[in-house]
PDB file of C-alpha atoms in Angstrom:
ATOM      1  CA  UNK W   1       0.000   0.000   0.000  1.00  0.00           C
ATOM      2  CA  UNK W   2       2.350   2.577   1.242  1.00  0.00           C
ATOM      3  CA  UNK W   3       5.035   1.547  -2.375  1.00  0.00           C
ATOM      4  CA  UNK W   4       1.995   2.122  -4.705  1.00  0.00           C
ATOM      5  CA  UNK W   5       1.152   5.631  -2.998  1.00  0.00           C
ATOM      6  CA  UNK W   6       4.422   6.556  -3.143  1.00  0.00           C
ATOM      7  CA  UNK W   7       4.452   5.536  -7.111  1.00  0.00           C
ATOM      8  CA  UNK W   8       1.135   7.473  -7.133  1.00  0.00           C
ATOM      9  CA  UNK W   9       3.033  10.975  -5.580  1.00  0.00           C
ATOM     10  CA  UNK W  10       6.030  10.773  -7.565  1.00  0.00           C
ATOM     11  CA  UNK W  11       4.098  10.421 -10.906  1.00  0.00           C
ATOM     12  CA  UNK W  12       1.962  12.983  -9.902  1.00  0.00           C
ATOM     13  CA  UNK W  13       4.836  15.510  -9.249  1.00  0.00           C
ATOM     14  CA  UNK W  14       6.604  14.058 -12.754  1.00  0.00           C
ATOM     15  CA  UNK W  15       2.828  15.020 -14.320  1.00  0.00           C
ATOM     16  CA  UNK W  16       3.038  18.566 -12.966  1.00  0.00           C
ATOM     17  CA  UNK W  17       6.209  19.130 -13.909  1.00  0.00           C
ATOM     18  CA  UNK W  18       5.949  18.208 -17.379  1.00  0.00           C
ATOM     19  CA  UNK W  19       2.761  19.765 -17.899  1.00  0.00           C
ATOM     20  CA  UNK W  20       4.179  22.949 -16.143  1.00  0.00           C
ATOM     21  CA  UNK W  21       7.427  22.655 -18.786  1.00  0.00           C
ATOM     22  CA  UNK W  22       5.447  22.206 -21.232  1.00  0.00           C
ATOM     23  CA  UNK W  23       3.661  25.958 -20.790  1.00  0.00           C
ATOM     24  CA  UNK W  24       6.916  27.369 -20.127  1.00  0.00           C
ATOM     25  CA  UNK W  25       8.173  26.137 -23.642  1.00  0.00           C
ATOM     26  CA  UNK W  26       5.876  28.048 -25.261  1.00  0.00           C
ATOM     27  CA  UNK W  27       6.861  31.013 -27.454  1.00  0.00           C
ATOM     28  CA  UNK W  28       6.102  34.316 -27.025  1.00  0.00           C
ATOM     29  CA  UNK W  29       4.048  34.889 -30.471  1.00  0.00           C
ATOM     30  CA  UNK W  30       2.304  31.151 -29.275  1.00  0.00           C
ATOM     31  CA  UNK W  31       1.577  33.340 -26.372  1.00  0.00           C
ATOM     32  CA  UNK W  32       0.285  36.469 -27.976  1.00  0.00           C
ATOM     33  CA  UNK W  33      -1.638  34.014 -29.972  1.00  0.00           C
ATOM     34  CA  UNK W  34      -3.288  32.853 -26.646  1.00  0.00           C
ATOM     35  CA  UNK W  35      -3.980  35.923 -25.527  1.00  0.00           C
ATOM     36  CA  UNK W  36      -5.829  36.898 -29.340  1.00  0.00           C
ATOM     37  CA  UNK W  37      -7.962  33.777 -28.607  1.00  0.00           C
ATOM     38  CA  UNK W  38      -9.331  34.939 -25.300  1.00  0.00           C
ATOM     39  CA  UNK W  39     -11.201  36.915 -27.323  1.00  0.00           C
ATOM     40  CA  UNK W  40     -13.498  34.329 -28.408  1.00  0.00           C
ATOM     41  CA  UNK W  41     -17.041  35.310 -28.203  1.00  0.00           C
ATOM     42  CA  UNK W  42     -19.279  38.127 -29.184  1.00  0.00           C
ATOM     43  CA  UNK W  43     -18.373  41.759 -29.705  1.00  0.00           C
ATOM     44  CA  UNK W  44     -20.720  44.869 -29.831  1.00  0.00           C
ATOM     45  CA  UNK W  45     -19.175  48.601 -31.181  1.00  0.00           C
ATOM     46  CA  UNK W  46     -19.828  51.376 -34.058  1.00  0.00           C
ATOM     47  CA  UNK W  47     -17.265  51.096 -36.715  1.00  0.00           C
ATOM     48  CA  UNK W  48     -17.764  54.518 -39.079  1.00  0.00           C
ATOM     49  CA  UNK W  49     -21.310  55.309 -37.536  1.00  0.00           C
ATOM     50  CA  UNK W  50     -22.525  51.577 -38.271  1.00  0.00           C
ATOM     51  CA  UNK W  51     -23.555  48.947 -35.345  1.00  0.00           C
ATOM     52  CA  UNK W  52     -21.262  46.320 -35.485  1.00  0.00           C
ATOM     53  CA  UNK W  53     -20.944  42.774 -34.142  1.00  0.00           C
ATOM     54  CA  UNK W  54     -17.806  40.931 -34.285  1.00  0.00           C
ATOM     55  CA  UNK W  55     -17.776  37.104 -33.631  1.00  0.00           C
ATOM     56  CA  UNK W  56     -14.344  35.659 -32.410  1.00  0.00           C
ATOM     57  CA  UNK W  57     -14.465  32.020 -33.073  1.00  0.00           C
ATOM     58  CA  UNK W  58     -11.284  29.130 -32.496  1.00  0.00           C
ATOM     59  CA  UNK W  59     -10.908  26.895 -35.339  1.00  0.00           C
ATOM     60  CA  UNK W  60      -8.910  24.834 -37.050  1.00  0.00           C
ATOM     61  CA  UNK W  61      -7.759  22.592 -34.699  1.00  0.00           C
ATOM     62  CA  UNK W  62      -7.476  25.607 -32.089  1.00  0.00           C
ATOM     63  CA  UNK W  63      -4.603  27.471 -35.184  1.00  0.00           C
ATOM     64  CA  UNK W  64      -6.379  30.083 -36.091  1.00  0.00           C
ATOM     65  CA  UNK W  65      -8.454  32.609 -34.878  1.00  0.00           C
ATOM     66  CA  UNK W  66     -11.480  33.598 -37.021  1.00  0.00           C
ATOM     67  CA  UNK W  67     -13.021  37.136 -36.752  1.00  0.00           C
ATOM     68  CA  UNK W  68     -16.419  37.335 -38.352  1.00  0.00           C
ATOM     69  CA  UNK W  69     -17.069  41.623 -38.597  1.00  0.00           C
ATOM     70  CA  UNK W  70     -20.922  41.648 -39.101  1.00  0.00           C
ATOM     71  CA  UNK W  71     -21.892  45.487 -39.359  1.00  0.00           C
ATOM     72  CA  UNK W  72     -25.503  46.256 -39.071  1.00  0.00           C
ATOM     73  CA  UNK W  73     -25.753  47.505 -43.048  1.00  0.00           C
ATOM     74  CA  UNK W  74     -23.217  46.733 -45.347  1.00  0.00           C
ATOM     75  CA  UNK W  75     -21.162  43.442 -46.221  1.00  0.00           C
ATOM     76  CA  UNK W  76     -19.660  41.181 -43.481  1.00  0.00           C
ATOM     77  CA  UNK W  77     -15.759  40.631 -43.752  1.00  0.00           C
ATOM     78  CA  UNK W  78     -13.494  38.013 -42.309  1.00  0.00           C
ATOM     79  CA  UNK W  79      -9.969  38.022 -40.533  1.00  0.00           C
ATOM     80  CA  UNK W  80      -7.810  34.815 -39.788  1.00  0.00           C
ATOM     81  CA  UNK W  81      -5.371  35.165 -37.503  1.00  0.00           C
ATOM     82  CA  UNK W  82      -2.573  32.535 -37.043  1.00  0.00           C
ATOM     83  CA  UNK W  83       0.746  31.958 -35.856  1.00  0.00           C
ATOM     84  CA  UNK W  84       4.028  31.799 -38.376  1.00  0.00           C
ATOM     85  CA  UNK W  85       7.285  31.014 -36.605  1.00  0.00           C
ATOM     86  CA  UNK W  86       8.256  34.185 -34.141  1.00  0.00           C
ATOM     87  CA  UNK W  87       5.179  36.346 -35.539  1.00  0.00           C
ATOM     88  CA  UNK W  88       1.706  36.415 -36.081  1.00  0.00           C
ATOM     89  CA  UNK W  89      -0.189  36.696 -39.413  1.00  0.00           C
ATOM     90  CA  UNK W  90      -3.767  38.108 -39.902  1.00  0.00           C
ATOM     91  CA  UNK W  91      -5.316  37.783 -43.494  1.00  0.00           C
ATOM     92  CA  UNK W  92      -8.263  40.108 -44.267  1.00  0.00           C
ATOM     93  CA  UNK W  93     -11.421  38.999 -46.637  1.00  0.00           C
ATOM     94  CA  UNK W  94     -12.209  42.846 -47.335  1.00  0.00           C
ATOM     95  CA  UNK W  95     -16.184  43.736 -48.383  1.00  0.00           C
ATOM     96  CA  UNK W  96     -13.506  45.784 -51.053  1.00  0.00           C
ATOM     97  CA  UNK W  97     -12.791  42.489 -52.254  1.00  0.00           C
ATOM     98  CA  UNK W  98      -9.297  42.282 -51.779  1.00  0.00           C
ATOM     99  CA  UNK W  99      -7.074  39.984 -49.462  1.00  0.00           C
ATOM    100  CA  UNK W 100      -4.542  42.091 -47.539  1.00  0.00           C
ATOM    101  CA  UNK W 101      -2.304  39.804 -45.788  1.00  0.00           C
ATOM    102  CA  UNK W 102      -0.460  41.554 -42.998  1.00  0.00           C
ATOM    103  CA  UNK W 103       2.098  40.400 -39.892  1.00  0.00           C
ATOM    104  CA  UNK W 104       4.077  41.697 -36.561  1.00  0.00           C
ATOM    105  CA  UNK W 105       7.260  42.052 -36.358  1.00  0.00           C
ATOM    106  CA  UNK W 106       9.108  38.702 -33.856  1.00  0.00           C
ATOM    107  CA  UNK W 107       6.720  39.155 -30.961  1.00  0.00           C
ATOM    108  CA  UNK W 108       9.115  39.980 -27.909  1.00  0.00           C
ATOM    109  CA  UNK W 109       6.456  40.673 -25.306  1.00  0.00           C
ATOM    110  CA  UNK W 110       3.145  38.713 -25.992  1.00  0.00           C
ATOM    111  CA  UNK W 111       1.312  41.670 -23.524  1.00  0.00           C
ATOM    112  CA  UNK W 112       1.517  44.346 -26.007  1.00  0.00           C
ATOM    113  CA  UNK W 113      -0.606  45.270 -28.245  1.00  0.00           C
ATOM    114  CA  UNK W 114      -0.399  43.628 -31.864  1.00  0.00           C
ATOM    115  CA  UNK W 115       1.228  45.508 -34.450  1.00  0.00           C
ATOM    116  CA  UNK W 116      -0.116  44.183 -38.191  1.00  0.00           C
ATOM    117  CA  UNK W 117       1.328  45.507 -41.111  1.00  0.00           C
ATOM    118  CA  UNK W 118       0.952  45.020 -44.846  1.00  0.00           C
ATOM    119  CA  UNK W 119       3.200  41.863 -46.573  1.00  0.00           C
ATOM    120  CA  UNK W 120       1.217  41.796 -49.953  1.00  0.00           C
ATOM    121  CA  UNK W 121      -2.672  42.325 -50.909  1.00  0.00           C
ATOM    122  CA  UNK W 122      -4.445  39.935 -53.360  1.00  0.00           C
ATOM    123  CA  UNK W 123      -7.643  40.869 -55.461  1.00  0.00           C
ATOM    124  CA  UNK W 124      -6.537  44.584 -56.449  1.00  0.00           C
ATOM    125  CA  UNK W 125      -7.496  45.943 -59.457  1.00  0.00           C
ATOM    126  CA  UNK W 126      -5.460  48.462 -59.078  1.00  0.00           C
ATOM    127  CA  UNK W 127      -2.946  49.944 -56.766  1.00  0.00           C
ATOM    128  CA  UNK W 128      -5.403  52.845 -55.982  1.00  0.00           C
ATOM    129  CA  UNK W 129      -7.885  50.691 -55.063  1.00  0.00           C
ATOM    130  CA  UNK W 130      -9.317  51.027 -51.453  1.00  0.00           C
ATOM    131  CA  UNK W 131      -7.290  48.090 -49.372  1.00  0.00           C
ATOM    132  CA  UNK W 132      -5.646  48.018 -45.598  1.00  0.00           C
ATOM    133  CA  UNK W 133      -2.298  48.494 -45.067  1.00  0.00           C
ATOM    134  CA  UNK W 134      -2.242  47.531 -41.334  1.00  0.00           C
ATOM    135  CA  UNK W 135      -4.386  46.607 -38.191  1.00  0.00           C
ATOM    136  CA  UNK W 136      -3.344  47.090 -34.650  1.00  0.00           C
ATOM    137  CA  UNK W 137      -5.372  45.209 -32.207  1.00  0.00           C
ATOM    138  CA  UNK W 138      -5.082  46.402 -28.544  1.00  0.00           C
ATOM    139  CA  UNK W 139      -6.936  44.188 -25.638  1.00  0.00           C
ATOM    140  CA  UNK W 140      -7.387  47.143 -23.120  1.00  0.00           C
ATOM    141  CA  UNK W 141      -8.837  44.566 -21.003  1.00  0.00           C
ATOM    142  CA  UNK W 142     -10.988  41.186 -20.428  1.00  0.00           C
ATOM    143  CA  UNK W 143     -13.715  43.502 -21.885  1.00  0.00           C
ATOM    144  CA  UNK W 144     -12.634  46.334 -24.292  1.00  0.00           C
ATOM    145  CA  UNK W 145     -10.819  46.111 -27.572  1.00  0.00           C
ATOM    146  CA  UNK W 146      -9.481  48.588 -29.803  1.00  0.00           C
ATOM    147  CA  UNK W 147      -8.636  48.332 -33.703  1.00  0.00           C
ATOM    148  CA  UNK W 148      -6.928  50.667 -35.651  1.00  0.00           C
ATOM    149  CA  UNK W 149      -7.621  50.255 -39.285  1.00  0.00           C
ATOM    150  CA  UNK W 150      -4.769  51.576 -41.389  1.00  0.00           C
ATOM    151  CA  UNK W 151      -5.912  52.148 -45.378  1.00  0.00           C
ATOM    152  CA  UNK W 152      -4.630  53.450 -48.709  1.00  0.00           C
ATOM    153  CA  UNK W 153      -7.608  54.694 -51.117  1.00  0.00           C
ATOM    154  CA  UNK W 154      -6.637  56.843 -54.434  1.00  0.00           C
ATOM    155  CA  UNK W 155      -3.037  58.054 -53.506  1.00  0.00           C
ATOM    156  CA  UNK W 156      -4.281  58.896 -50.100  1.00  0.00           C
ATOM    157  CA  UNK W 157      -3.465  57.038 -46.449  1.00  0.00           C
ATOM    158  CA  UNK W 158      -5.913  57.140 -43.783  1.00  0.00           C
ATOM    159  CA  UNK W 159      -7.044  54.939 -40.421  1.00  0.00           C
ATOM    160  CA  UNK W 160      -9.893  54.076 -38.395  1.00  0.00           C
ATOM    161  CA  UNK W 161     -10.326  53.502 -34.980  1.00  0.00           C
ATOM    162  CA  UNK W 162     -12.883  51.236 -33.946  1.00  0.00           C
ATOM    163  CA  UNK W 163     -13.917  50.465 -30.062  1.00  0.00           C
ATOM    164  CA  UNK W 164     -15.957  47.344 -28.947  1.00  0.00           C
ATOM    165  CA  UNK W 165     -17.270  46.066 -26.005  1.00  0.00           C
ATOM    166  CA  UNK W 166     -17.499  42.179 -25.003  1.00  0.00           C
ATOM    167  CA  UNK W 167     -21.452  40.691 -24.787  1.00  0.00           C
ATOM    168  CA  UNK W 168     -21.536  38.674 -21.565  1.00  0.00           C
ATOM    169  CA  UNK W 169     -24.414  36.062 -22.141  1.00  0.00           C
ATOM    170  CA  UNK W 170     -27.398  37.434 -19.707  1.00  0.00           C
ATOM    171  CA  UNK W 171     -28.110  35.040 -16.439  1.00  0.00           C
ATOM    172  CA  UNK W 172     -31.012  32.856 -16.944  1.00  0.00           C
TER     173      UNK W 172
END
């Protein structure tokens, strides 16, 4: 009795441990992915006058990060977010029907707000074309998040800032 809970404590502490290296293995844009993810769940804000939902969804085997932007008139629009070696990528599905694809810099502090900027843009007609050039995504808190919309249209550079609070599911 007393051998087999003593094989019982010691593979419990060799459980912990691993699981606890495990975590500590992780990488800082793995991380900063983590944190993205907490998002998951329903959104509420005004993006350029309009009510706007946006749905955060895991998918993908838990690899990506799907943002579903649903404003109240107008087209909905789509950003995956996913990990790529020290950085994180986010590809846009624009109602401008182009494909921005931006990414951060090597993430060196997964805390800090995420930094997107423009790698290459699919489905232009042409360069003056309205497309994004870069997103910054800032987590204020559990509850508030903040995107900054960066844009070229015509020649001409512009961004939007956009403010949403989390939906908390109301107590039955």
């Amino acid at each position: 009795m007393k051998r087999s809970l003593l094989f019982t404590a010691i593979g419990t502490v060799a459980l912990v441990a691993t699981a606890a290296s495990l975590a500590a293995d992780k990488t800082k844009s793995e991380e900063a992915f983590e944190r993205l993810a907490s998002l998951q769940g329903e959104w509420q804000g005004i993006a350029d006058g309009v009510n706007t939902t946006l749905i955060y969804t895991l998918t993908a085997n838990g690899s990506t990060l799907m943002e579903q932007c649903r404003p109240e008139k107008g087209h909905e629009m789509i950003t995956m977010f996913t990990v790529d070696s020290d950085h994180l990528i986010a590809t846009h599905y624009c109602s401008a029907r182009n494909q921005p694809q931006m990414a951060t810099a090597a993430i060196s502090d997964a805390q800090k707000p995420l930094a997107f900027s423009l790698v290459r843009v699919t489905g232009l007609k042409s360069p003056d074309d309205f497309h994004n050039t870069g997103l910054t995504v800032i987590q204020e808190d559990n509850d508030h998040l903040t995107q900054e919309w960066l844009y070229d249209a015509k020649g001409k550079s512009g961004k939007n800032v956009f403010h949403f609070t989390r939906v908390r599911p109301r107590a039955s």
